[in-house]
CSV table of C-alpha atoms in Angstrom, one decimal:
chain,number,residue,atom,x,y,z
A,22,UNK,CA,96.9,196.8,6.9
A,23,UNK,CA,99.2,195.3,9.3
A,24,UNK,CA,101.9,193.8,7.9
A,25,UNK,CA,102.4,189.8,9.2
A,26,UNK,CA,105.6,190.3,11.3
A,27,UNK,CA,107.1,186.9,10.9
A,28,UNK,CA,109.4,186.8,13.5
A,29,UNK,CA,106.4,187.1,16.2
A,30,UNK,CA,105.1,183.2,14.4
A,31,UNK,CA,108.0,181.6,14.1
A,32,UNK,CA,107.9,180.3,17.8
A,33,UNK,CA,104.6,179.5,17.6
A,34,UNK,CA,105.4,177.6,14.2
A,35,UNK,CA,108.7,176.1,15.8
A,36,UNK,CA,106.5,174.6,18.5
A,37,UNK,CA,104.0,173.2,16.6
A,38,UNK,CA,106.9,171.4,14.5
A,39,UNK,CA,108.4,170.3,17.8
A,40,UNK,CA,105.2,168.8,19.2
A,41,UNK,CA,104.5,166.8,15.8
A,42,UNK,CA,108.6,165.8,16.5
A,43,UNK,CA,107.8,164.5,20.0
A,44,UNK,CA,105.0,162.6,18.6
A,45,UNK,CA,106.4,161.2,15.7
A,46,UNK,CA,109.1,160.2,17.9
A,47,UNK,CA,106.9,158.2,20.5
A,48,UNK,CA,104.9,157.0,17.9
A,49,UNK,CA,107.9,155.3,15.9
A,50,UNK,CA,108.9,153.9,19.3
A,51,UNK,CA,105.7,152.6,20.8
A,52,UNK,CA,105.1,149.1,20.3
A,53,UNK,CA,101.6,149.4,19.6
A,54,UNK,CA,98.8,151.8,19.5
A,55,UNK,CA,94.8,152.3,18.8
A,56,UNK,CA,94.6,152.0,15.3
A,57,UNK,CA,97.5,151.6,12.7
A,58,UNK,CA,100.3,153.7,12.7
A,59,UNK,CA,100.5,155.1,10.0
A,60,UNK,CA,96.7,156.6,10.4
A,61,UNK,CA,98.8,158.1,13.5
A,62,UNK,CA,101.3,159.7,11.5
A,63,UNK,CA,99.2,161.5,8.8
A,64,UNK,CA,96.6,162.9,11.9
A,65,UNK,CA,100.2,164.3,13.6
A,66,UNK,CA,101.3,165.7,10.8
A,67,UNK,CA,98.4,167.3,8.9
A,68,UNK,CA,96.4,167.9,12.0
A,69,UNK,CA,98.7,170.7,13.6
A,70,UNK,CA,98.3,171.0,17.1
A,71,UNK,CA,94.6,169.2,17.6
A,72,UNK,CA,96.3,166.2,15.8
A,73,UNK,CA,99.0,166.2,17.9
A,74,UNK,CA,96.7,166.3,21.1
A,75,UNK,CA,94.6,163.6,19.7
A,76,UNK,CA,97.4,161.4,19.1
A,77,UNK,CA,98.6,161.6,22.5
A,78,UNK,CA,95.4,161.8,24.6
A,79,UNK,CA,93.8,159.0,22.8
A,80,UNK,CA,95.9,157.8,20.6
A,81,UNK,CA,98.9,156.0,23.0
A,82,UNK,CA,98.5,153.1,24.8
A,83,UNK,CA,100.3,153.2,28.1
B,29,UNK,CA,107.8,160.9,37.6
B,30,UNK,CA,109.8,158.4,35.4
B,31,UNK,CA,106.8,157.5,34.2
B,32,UNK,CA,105.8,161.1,33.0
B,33,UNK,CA,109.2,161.3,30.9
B,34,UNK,CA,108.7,157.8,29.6
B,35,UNK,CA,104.9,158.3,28.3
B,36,UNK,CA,106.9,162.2,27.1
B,37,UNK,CA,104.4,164.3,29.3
B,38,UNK,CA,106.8,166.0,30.3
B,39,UNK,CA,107.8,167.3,27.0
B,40,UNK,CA,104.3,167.4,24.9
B,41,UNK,CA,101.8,169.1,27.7
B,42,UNK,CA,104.2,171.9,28.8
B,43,UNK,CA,104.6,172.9,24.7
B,44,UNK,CA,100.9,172.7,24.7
B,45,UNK,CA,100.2,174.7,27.3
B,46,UNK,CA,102.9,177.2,26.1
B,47,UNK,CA,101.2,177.2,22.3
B,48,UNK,CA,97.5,177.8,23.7
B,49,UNK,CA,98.9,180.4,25.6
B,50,UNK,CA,100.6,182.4,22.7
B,51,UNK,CA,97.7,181.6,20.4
B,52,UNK,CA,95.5,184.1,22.1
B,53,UNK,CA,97.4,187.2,22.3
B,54,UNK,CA,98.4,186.4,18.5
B,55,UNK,CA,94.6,185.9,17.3
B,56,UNK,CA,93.6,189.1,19.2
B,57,UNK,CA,96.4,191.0,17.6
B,58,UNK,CA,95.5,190.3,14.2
B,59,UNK,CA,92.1,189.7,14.5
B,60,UNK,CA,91.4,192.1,12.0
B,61,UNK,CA,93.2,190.7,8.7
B,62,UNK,CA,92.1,186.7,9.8
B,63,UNK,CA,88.5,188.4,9.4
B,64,UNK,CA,89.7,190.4,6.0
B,65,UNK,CA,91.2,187.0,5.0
B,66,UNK,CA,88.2,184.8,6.1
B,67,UNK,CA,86.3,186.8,3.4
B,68,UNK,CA,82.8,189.0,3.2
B,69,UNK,CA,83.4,191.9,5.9
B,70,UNK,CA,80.7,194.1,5.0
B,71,UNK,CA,83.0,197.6,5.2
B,72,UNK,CA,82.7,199.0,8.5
B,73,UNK,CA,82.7,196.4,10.5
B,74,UNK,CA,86.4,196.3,10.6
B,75,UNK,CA,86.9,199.9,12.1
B,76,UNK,CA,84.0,198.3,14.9
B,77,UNK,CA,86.8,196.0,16.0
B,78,UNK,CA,88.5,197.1,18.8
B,79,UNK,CA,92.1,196.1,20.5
B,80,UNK,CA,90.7,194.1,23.9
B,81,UNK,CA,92.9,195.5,26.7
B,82,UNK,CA,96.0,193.5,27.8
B,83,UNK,CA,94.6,192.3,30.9
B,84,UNK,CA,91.6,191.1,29.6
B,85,UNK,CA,93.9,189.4,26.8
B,86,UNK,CA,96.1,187.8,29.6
B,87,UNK,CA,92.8,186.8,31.3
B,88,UNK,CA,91.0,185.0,27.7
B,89,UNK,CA,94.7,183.0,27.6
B,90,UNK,CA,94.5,181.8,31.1
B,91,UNK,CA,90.9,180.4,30.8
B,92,UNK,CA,92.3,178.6,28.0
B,93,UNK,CA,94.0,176.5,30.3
B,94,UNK,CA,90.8,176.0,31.8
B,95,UNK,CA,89.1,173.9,29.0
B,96,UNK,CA,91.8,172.3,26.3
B,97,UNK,CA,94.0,172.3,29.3
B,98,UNK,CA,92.3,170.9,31.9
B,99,UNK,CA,91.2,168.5,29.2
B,100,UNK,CA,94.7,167.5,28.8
B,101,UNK,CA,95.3,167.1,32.3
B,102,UNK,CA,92.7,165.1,33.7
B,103,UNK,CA,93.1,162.8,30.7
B,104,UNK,CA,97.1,162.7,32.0
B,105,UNK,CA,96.4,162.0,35.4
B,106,UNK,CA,93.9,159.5,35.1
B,107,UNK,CA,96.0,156.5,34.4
B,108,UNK,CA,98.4,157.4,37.5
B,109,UNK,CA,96.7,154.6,40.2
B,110,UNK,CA,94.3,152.8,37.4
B,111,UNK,CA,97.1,152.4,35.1
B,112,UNK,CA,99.3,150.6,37.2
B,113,UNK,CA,96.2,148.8,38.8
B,114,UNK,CA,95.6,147.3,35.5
B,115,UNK,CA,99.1,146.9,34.4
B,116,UNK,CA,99.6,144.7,37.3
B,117,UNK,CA,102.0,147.2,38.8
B,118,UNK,CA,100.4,148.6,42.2
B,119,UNK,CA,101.0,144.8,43.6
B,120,UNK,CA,104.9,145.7,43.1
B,121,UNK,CA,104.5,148.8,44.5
B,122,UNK,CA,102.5,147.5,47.4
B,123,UNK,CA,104.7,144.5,48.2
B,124,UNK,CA,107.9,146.7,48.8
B,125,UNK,CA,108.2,148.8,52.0
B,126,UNK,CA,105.9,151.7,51.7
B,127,UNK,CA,103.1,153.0,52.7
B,128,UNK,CA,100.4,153.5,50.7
B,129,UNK,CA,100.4,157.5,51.9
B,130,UNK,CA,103.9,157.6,50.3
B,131,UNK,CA,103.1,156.4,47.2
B,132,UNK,CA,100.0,158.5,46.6
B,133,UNK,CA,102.2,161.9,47.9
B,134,UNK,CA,104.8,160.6,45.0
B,135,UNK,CA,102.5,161.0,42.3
B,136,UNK,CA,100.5,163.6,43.5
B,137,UNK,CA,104.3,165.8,43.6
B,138,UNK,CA,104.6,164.7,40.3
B,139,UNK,CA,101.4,165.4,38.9
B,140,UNK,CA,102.1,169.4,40.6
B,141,UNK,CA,105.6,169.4,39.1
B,142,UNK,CA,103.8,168.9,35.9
B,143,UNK,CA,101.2,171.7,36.1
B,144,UNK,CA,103.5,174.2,37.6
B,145,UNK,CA,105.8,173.8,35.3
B,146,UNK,CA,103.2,174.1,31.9
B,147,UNK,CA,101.3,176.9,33.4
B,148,UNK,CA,104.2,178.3,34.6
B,149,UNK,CA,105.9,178.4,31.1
B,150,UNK,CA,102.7,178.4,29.3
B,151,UNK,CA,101.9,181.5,31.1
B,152,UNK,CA,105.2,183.5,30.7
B,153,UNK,CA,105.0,183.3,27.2
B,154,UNK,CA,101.3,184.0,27.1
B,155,UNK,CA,102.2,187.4,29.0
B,156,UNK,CA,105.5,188.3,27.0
B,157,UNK,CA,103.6,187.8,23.5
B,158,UNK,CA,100.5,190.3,25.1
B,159,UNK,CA,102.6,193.2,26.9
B,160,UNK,CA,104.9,192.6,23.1
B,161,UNK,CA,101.9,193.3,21.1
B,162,UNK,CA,99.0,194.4,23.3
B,163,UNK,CA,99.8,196.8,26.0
B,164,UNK,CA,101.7,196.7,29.4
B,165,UNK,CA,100.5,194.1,31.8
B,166,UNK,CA,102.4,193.7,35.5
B,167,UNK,CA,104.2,190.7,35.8
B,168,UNK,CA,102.9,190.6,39.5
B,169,UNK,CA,99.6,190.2,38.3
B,170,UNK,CA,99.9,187.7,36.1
B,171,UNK,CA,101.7,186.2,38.6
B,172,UNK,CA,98.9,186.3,40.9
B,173,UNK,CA,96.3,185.2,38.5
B,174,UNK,CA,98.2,182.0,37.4
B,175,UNK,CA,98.8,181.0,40.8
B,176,UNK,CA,94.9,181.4,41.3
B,177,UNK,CA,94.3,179.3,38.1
B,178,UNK,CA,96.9,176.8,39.1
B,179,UNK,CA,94.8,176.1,42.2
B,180,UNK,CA,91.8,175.7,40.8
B,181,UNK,CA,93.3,173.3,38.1
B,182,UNK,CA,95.3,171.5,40.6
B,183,UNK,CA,91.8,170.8,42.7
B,184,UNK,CA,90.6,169.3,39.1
B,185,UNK,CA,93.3,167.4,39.1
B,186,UNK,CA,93.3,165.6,42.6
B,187,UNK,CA,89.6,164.7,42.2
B,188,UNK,CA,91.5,162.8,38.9
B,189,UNK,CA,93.7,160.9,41.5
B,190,UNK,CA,91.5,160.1,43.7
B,191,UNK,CA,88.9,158.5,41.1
B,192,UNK,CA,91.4,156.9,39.2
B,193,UNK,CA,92.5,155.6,42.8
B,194,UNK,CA,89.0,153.5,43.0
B,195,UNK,CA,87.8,153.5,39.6
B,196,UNK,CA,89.0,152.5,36.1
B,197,UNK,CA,91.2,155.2,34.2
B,198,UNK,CA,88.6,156.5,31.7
B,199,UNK,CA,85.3,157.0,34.1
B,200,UNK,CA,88.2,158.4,36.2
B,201,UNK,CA,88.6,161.2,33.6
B,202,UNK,CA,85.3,161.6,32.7
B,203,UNK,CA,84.1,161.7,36.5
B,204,UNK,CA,86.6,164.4,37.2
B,205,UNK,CA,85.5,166.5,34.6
B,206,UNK,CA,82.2,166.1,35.3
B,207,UNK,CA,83.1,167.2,39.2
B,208,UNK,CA,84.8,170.1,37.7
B,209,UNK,CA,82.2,171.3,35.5
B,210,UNK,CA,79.1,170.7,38.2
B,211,UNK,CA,81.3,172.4,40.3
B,212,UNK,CA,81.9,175.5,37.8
B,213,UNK,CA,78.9,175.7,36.8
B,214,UNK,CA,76.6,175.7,40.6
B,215,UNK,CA,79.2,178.3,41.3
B,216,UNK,CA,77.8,180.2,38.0
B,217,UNK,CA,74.1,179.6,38.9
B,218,UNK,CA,74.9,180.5,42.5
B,219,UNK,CA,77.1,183.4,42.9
B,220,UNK,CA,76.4,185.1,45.8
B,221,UNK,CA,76.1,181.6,48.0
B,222,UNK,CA,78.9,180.2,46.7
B,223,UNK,CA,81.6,182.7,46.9
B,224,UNK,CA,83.5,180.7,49.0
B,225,UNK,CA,83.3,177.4,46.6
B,226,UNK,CA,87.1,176.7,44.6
B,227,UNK,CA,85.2,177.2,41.5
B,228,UNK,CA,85.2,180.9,42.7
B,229,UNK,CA,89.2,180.8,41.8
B,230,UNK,CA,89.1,180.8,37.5
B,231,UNK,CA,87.1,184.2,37.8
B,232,UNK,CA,89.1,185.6,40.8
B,233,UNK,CA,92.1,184.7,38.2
B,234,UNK,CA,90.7,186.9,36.0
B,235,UNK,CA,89.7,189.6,38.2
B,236,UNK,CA,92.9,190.4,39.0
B,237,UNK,CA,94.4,190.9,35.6
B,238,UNK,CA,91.1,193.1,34.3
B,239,UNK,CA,90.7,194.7,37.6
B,240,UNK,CA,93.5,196.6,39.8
B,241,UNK,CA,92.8,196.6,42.9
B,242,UNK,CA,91.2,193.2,44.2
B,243,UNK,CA,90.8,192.7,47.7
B,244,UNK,CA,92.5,190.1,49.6
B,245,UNK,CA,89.3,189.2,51.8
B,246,UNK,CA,87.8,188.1,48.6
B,247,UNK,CA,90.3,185.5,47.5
B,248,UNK,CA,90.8,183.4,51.3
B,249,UNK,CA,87.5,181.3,51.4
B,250,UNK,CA,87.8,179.9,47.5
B,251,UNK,CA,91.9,179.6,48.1
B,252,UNK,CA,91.1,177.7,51.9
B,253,UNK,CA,87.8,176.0,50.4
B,254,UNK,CA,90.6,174.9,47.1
B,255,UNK,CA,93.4,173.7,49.4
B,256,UNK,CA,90.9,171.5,51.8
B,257,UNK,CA,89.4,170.1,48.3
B,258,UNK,CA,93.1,168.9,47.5
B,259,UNK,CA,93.6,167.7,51.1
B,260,UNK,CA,90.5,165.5,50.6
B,261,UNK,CA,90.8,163.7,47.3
B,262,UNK,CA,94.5,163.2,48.4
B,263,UNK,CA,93.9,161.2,51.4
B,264,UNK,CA,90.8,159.8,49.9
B,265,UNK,CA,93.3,158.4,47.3
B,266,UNK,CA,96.1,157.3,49.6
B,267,UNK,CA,93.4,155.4,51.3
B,268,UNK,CA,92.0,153.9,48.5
B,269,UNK,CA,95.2,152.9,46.9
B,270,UNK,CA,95.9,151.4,50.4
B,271,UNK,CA,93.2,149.1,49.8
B,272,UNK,CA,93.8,148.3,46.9
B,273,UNK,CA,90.5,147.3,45.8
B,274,UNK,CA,89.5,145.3,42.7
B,275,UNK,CA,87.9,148.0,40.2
B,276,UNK,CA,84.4,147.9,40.6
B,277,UNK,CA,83.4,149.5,37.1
Protein backbone atom coordinates (compact mmCIF):
# COMPACT_ATOMS: atom_id res chain seq x y z
CA UNK A 1 0.00 0.00 0.00
CA UNK A 2 1.01 3.34 -1.04
CA UNK A 3 1.77 5.51 1.53
CA UNK A 4 -0.35 9.08 1.33
CA UNK A 5 2.60 11.47 0.42
CA UNK A 6 1.33 14.58 2.10
CA UNK A 7 3.35 17.00 0.51
CA UNK A 8 1.76 16.10 -3.01
CA UNK A 9 -2.09 17.43 -1.08
CA UNK A 10 -1.10 20.17 0.56
CA UNK A 11 -1.54 22.52 -2.56
CA UNK A 12 -4.53 20.99 -3.38
CA UNK A 13 -5.67 21.55 0.38
CA UNK A 14 -4.01 25.15 0.41
CA UNK A 15 -6.31 26.01 -2.46
CA UNK A 16 -9.24 24.79 -1.34
CA UNK A 17 -8.64 26.97 2.00
CA UNK A 18 -7.86 29.85 -0.33
CA UNK A 19 -11.08 29.67 -2.41
CA UNK A 20 -13.33 29.37 0.90
CA UNK A 21 -10.92 32.64 1.94
CA UNK A 22 -11.91 34.52 -1.25
CA UNK A 23 -15.39 33.67 -0.62
CA UNK A 24 -15.70 34.45 2.86
CA UNK A 25 -14.13 37.52 2.05
CA UNK A 26 -16.64 38.74 -0.74
CA UNK A 27 -19.36 37.38 1.18
CA UNK A 28 -18.54 39.61 4.40
CA UNK A 29 -18.22 42.49 1.99
CA UNK A 30 -21.24 42.15 -0.23
CA UNK A 31 -24.15 44.12 0.72
CA UNK A 32 -26.56 41.51 0.03
CA UNK A 33 -27.06 38.17 -1.33
CA UNK A 34 -29.68 35.22 -2.25
CA UNK A 35 -30.56 33.89 0.93
CA UNK A 36 -29.04 34.92 4.37
CA UNK A 37 -25.54 35.04 4.95
CA UNK A 38 -24.82 33.09 7.24
CA UNK A 39 -26.52 29.96 5.20
CA UNK A 40 -23.62 31.33 2.82
CA UNK A 41 -20.98 30.87 5.17
CA UNK A 42 -21.69 27.27 6.53
CA UNK A 43 -22.22 25.96 2.38
CA UNK A 44 -18.43 27.73 1.87
CA UNK A 45 -17.08 26.30 4.57
CA UNK A 46 -18.43 22.74 4.88
CA UNK A 47 -19.02 22.35 1.21
CA UNK A 48 -15.32 22.31 0.04
CA UNK A 49 -14.85 23.26 -3.37
CA UNK A 50 -18.68 22.58 -4.76
CA UNK A 51 -19.73 24.95 -1.89
CA UNK A 52 -17.45 27.37 -2.81
CA UNK A 53 -18.69 27.19 -6.58
CA UNK A 54 -22.23 27.44 -5.55
CA UNK A 55 -21.67 30.36 -3.55
CA UNK A 56 -20.18 32.25 -6.25
CA UNK A 57 -22.16 31.11 -9.29
CA UNK A 58 -25.48 31.46 -7.69
CA UNK A 59 -25.00 32.69 -4.65
CA UNK A 60 -23.75 36.61 -5.38
CA UNK A 61 -25.62 39.14 -6.57
CA UNK A 62 -23.86 41.37 -8.94
CA UNK B 1 -11.98 44.01 -16.54
CA UNK B 2 -12.47 46.06 -13.31
CA UNK B 3 -15.41 44.47 -13.09
CA UNK B 4 -13.89 40.92 -13.12
CA UNK B 5 -11.50 41.90 -10.03
CA UNK B 6 -14.47 43.62 -8.23
CA UNK B 7 -17.07 40.56 -8.57
CA UNK B 8 -13.11 38.43 -7.59
CA UNK B 9 -13.26 36.34 -10.91
CA UNK B 10 -10.24 36.98 -11.32
CA UNK B 11 -9.11 35.31 -8.27
CA UNK B 12 -11.84 32.38 -7.56
CA UNK B 13 -12.12 30.78 -11.33
CA UNK B 14 -8.36 30.63 -12.13
CA UNK B 15 -8.03 28.53 -8.46
CA UNK B 16 -10.84 26.51 -9.69
CA UNK B 17 -9.61 25.72 -12.74
CA UNK B 18 -6.18 25.08 -11.21
CA UNK B 19 -7.95 22.59 -8.42
CA UNK B 20 -10.04 20.53 -11.15
CA UNK B 21 -7.02 20.23 -12.88
CA UNK B 22 -4.81 18.68 -10.00
CA UNK B 23 -7.78 16.68 -8.85
CA UNK B 24 -7.46 14.29 -11.69
CA UNK B 25 -4.04 13.23 -11.84
CA UNK B 26 -4.29 12.87 -7.81
CA UNK B 27 -7.60 10.55 -7.98
CA UNK B 28 -5.90 8.40 -10.78
CA UNK B 29 -2.87 8.09 -8.74
CA UNK B 30 -4.43 6.70 -5.82
CA UNK B 31 -7.30 5.28 -7.14
CA UNK B 32 -6.49 2.13 -5.61
CA UNK B 33 -6.61 2.95 -1.69
CA UNK B 34 -9.87 5.54 -2.22
CA UNK B 35 -11.46 2.16 -3.51
CA UNK B 36 -9.69 0.05 -0.41
CA UNK B 37 -10.97 3.03 1.72
CA UNK B 38 -14.45 3.23 0.12
CA UNK B 39 -14.92 -0.37 1.54
CA UNK B 40 -16.02 -4.03 0.00
CA UNK B 41 -13.36 -4.72 -2.86
CA UNK B 42 -13.88 -8.16 -3.50
CA UNK B 43 -9.80 -9.30 -3.54
CA UNK B 44 -8.68 -9.16 -7.04
CA UNK B 45 -10.21 -6.53 -8.27
CA UNK B 46 -7.54 -4.29 -7.05
CA UNK B 47 -4.60 -5.92 -8.98
CA UNK B 48 -7.35 -5.44 -12.21
CA UNK B 49 -6.73 -1.70 -11.72
CA UNK B 50 -4.35 -0.44 -13.90
CA UNK B 51 -2.15 3.06 -13.94
CA UNK B 52 -4.10 5.07 -17.12
CA UNK B 53 -1.20 6.44 -19.21
CA UNK B 54 -0.06 10.09 -18.69
CA UNK B 55 -1.50 11.36 -21.69
CA UNK B 56 -4.68 9.91 -21.38
CA UNK B 57 -4.47 11.38 -17.60
CA UNK B 58 -3.65 14.89 -19.04
CA UNK B 59 -6.43 14.38 -21.55
CA UNK B 60 -9.44 13.20 -18.59
CA UNK B 61 -8.09 16.73 -16.78
CA UNK B 62 -8.55 18.86 -19.73
CA UNK B 63 -12.19 17.63 -20.43
CA UNK B 64 -12.72 18.64 -17.00
CA UNK B 65 -12.58 22.02 -18.13
CA UNK B 66 -15.08 21.08 -20.50
CA UNK B 67 -18.05 20.53 -18.14
CA UNK B 68 -17.53 22.11 -14.38
CA UNK B 69 -15.54 24.62 -16.34
CA UNK B 70 -17.40 25.66 -19.02
CA UNK B 71 -20.14 25.68 -16.35
CA UNK B 72 -18.30 28.27 -14.57
CA UNK B 73 -17.61 30.26 -17.47
CA UNK B 74 -20.66 30.72 -19.26
CA UNK B 75 -22.36 31.43 -15.86
CA UNK B 76 -19.31 34.34 -15.60
CA UNK B 77 -19.90 35.77 -18.84
CA UNK B 78 -23.39 35.92 -18.97
CA UNK B 79 -23.99 39.07 -16.92
CA UNK B 80 -21.19 40.97 -19.06
CA UNK B 81 -23.96 43.12 -21.54
CA UNK B 82 -27.27 41.86 -19.53
CA UNK B 83 -25.80 42.85 -16.35
CA UNK B 84 -25.10 46.23 -17.08
CA UNK B 85 -28.40 46.42 -19.26
CA UNK B 86 -30.26 45.83 -16.11
CA UNK B 87 -28.09 47.68 -13.79
CA UNK B 88 -28.78 50.68 -15.75
CA UNK B 89 -25.20 50.85 -16.87
CA UNK B 90 -25.02 50.32 -20.75
CA UNK B 91 -26.91 53.85 -21.08
CA UNK B 92 -23.53 55.32 -19.43
CA UNK B 93 -21.58 53.46 -21.49
CA UNK B 94 -23.50 54.40 -24.55
CA UNK B 95 -23.78 58.12 -23.87
CA UNK B 96 -19.92 58.60 -23.69
CA UNK B 97 -17.85 58.50 -26.96
CA UNK B 98 -17.66 54.97 -28.08
CA UNK B 99 -18.64 52.82 -30.31
CA UNK B 100 -20.57 50.11 -29.52
CA UNK B 101 -17.73 47.75 -31.45
CA UNK B 102 -15.32 49.08 -28.76
CA UNK B 103 -17.13 48.21 -26.00
CA UNK B 104 -18.10 44.76 -27.03
CA UNK B 105 -14.03 44.12 -28.08
CA UNK B 106 -13.33 45.41 -24.30
CA UNK B 107 -15.09 42.70 -22.72
CA UNK B 108 -14.72 40.19 -25.02
CA UNK B 109 -10.43 40.87 -24.24
CA UNK B 110 -11.36 40.52 -20.93
CA UNK B 111 -13.42 37.59 -20.94
CA UNK B 112 -10.06 35.84 -23.09
CA UNK B 113 -7.68 37.26 -20.44
CA UNK B 114 -9.78 35.34 -18.10
CA UNK B 115 -9.77 31.84 -19.80
CA UNK B 116 -6.19 32.01 -20.81
CA UNK B 117 -5.13 32.77 -17.80
CA UNK B 118 -7.31 29.68 -15.73
CA UNK B 119 -6.57 27.21 -18.41
CA UNK B 120 -3.33 28.36 -18.73
CA UNK B 121 -2.50 27.82 -14.98
CA UNK B 122 -5.10 25.30 -14.47
CA UNK B 123 -3.40 23.36 -17.08
CA UNK B 124 0.37 23.67 -15.93
CA UNK B 125 -0.42 22.29 -12.77
CA UNK B 126 -2.68 19.63 -14.10
CA UNK B 127 0.57 18.50 -16.30
CA UNK B 128 3.27 19.03 -13.47
CA UNK B 129 1.09 16.83 -10.81
CA UNK B 130 0.69 13.93 -13.90
CA UNK B 131 4.47 13.73 -15.37
CA UNK B 132 5.14 14.04 -11.04
CA UNK B 133 3.18 11.01 -10.43
CA UNK B 134 2.12 9.37 -13.68
CA UNK B 135 4.65 9.22 -16.37
CA UNK B 136 6.45 11.71 -18.78
CA UNK B 137 4.17 13.79 -20.84
CA UNK B 138 5.78 16.62 -23.40
CA UNK B 139 5.07 19.96 -22.44
CA UNK B 140 4.58 20.76 -26.20
CA UNK B 141 1.73 18.60 -26.27
CA UNK B 142 0.01 19.73 -23.59
CA UNK B 143 0.67 22.86 -24.94
CA UNK B 144 -1.02 22.01 -28.02
CA UNK B 145 -4.00 20.30 -26.58
CA UNK B 146 -4.88 23.27 -24.22
CA UNK B 147 -4.63 25.70 -26.90
CA UNK B 148 -7.19 23.33 -28.84
CA UNK B 149 -9.44 23.27 -25.70
CA UNK B 150 -9.16 26.93 -25.11
CA UNK B 151 -10.67 27.46 -28.54
CA UNK B 152 -13.29 25.43 -28.24
CA UNK B 153 -14.21 26.91 -24.80
CA UNK B 154 -13.61 30.33 -25.96
CA UNK B 155 -16.34 29.66 -29.01
CA UNK B 156 -18.71 28.59 -25.84
CA UNK B 157 -18.01 31.61 -24.42
CA UNK B 158 -18.71 34.20 -27.28
CA UNK B 159 -22.10 32.57 -28.05
CA UNK B 160 -22.45 33.74 -23.96
CA UNK B 161 -21.73 37.32 -25.10
CA UNK B 162 -23.65 37.50 -27.71
CA UNK B 163 -26.92 36.12 -25.99
CA UNK B 164 -26.41 37.99 -23.04
CA UNK B 165 -26.00 40.90 -25.64
CA UNK B 166 -29.91 40.49 -26.57
CA UNK B 167 -31.21 38.46 -23.96
CA UNK B 168 -31.53 38.48 -20.14
CA UNK B 169 -28.32 37.10 -18.12
CA UNK B 170 -29.74 33.71 -17.04
CA UNK B 171 -31.48 32.37 -20.54
CA UNK B 172 -28.13 33.89 -21.74
CA UNK B 173 -26.28 31.09 -19.82
CA UNK B 174 -28.59 28.50 -20.26
CA UNK B 175 -28.86 29.23 -24.12
CA UNK B 176 -25.19 28.99 -24.47
CA UNK B 177 -24.96 25.91 -22.92
CA UNK B 178 -27.55 24.53 -24.65
CA UNK B 179 -25.57 25.79 -28.14
CA UNK B 180 -22.64 24.11 -26.77
CA UNK B 181 -24.05 20.90 -25.90
CA UNK B 182 -26.26 20.60 -29.41
CA UNK B 183 -23.27 21.43 -30.85
CA UNK B 184 -21.10 18.63 -29.05
CA UNK B 185 -23.30 16.37 -29.19
CA UNK B 186 -24.45 16.49 -33.53
CA UNK B 187 -20.75 16.44 -33.75
CA UNK B 188 -20.93 13.02 -31.68
CA UNK B 189 -23.97 11.62 -33.68
CA UNK B 190 -22.26 12.87 -36.88
CA UNK B 191 -18.66 12.24 -37.05
CA UNK B 192 -17.67 11.67 -40.26
CA UNK B 193 -19.93 14.88 -41.66
CA UNK B 194 -18.95 17.00 -39.20
CA UNK B 195 -15.30 16.90 -38.95
CA UNK B 196 -14.96 20.25 -39.74
CA UNK B 197 -17.66 21.53 -36.92
CA UNK B 198 -15.56 23.52 -33.63
CA UNK B 199 -17.03 20.81 -31.59
CA UNK B 200 -14.47 18.64 -33.41
CA UNK B 201 -11.72 20.62 -31.14
CA UNK B 202 -12.31 18.96 -27.28
CA UNK B 203 -11.48 15.51 -28.97
CA UNK B 204 -8.71 16.80 -31.33
CA UNK B 205 -7.43 18.16 -27.66
CA UNK B 206 -7.31 14.91 -26.60
CA UNK B 207 -5.88 13.29 -29.54
CA UNK B 208 -2.90 14.91 -29.33
CA UNK B 209 -1.95 14.09 -25.76
CA UNK B 210 -3.07 10.10 -26.24
CA UNK B 211 -1.84 10.00 -29.68
CA UNK B 212 1.74 11.11 -31.14
CA UNK B 213 1.68 11.91 -34.23
CA UNK B 214 -1.61 13.92 -35.23
CA UNK B 215 -1.78 15.37 -38.48
CA UNK B 216 -2.00 19.03 -39.05
CA UNK B 217 -4.66 18.65 -42.00
CA UNK B 218 -6.88 17.30 -39.38
CA UNK B 219 -7.01 20.16 -36.92
CA UNK B 220 -7.49 23.47 -39.83
CA UNK B 221 -11.35 23.09 -40.62
CA UNK B 222 -12.58 22.73 -36.70
CA UNK B 223 -9.69 25.53 -35.73
CA UNK B 224 -11.03 27.95 -39.03
CA UNK B 225 -14.76 26.68 -38.46
CA UNK B 226 -13.92 27.76 -34.30
CA UNK B 227 -12.35 31.14 -35.09
CA UNK B 228 -15.32 32.23 -37.76
CA UNK B 229 -17.81 30.98 -34.79
CA UNK B 230 -16.03 33.68 -32.43
CA UNK B 231 -15.96 36.25 -35.30
CA UNK B 232 -19.83 35.80 -35.49
CA UNK B 233 -21.19 35.94 -32.05
CA UNK B 234 -18.70 38.93 -31.60
CA UNK B 235 -20.13 41.12 -34.11
CA UNK B 236 -23.52 39.79 -33.60
CA UNK B 237 -22.93 41.22 -30.02
CA UNK B 238 -21.36 44.49 -30.91
CA UNK B 239 -24.33 45.02 -33.00
CA UNK B 240 -26.74 44.12 -30.64
CA UNK B 241 -25.30 45.99 -27.80
CA UNK B 242 -25.31 48.88 -30.42
CA UNK B 243 -28.90 48.80 -30.38
CA UNK B 244 -29.37 48.53 -27.39
CA UNK B 245 -32.60 46.88 -27.30
CA UNK B 246 -35.10 46.49 -24.47
CA UNK B 247 -34.74 42.66 -23.29
CA UNK B 248 -37.34 40.86 -24.86
CA UNK B 249 -37.49 37.79 -22.40
Amino acid sequence: MKTIDLSLLWPLFALQGLLAVIGLVSLVRARSVRGPKWMWAIIILLGNLLGSLAYFTIGRKE
Amino acid sequence: MLEAVRSYKLLWIPVVFIILGMMQPISAYYMPEILRMSGDVPPGMLELYEMPGAGEVMAKSIGQYGTVGLLVLALSAMNSFAGEREGGAAELVLARPLTPFAAASAKWLAQLTLLALSLGLGAAFAGYYTIRLIGSLSWSAVLAASALYGLWLMCAVSLTLLFSACLRAPAAAFLSLAAAAGLALLHSLLPRPLNWSPAALPQLSAQALTQQTAAPAVWIFPVLSGIALIVLCFLGASLSFGRNKLPRF
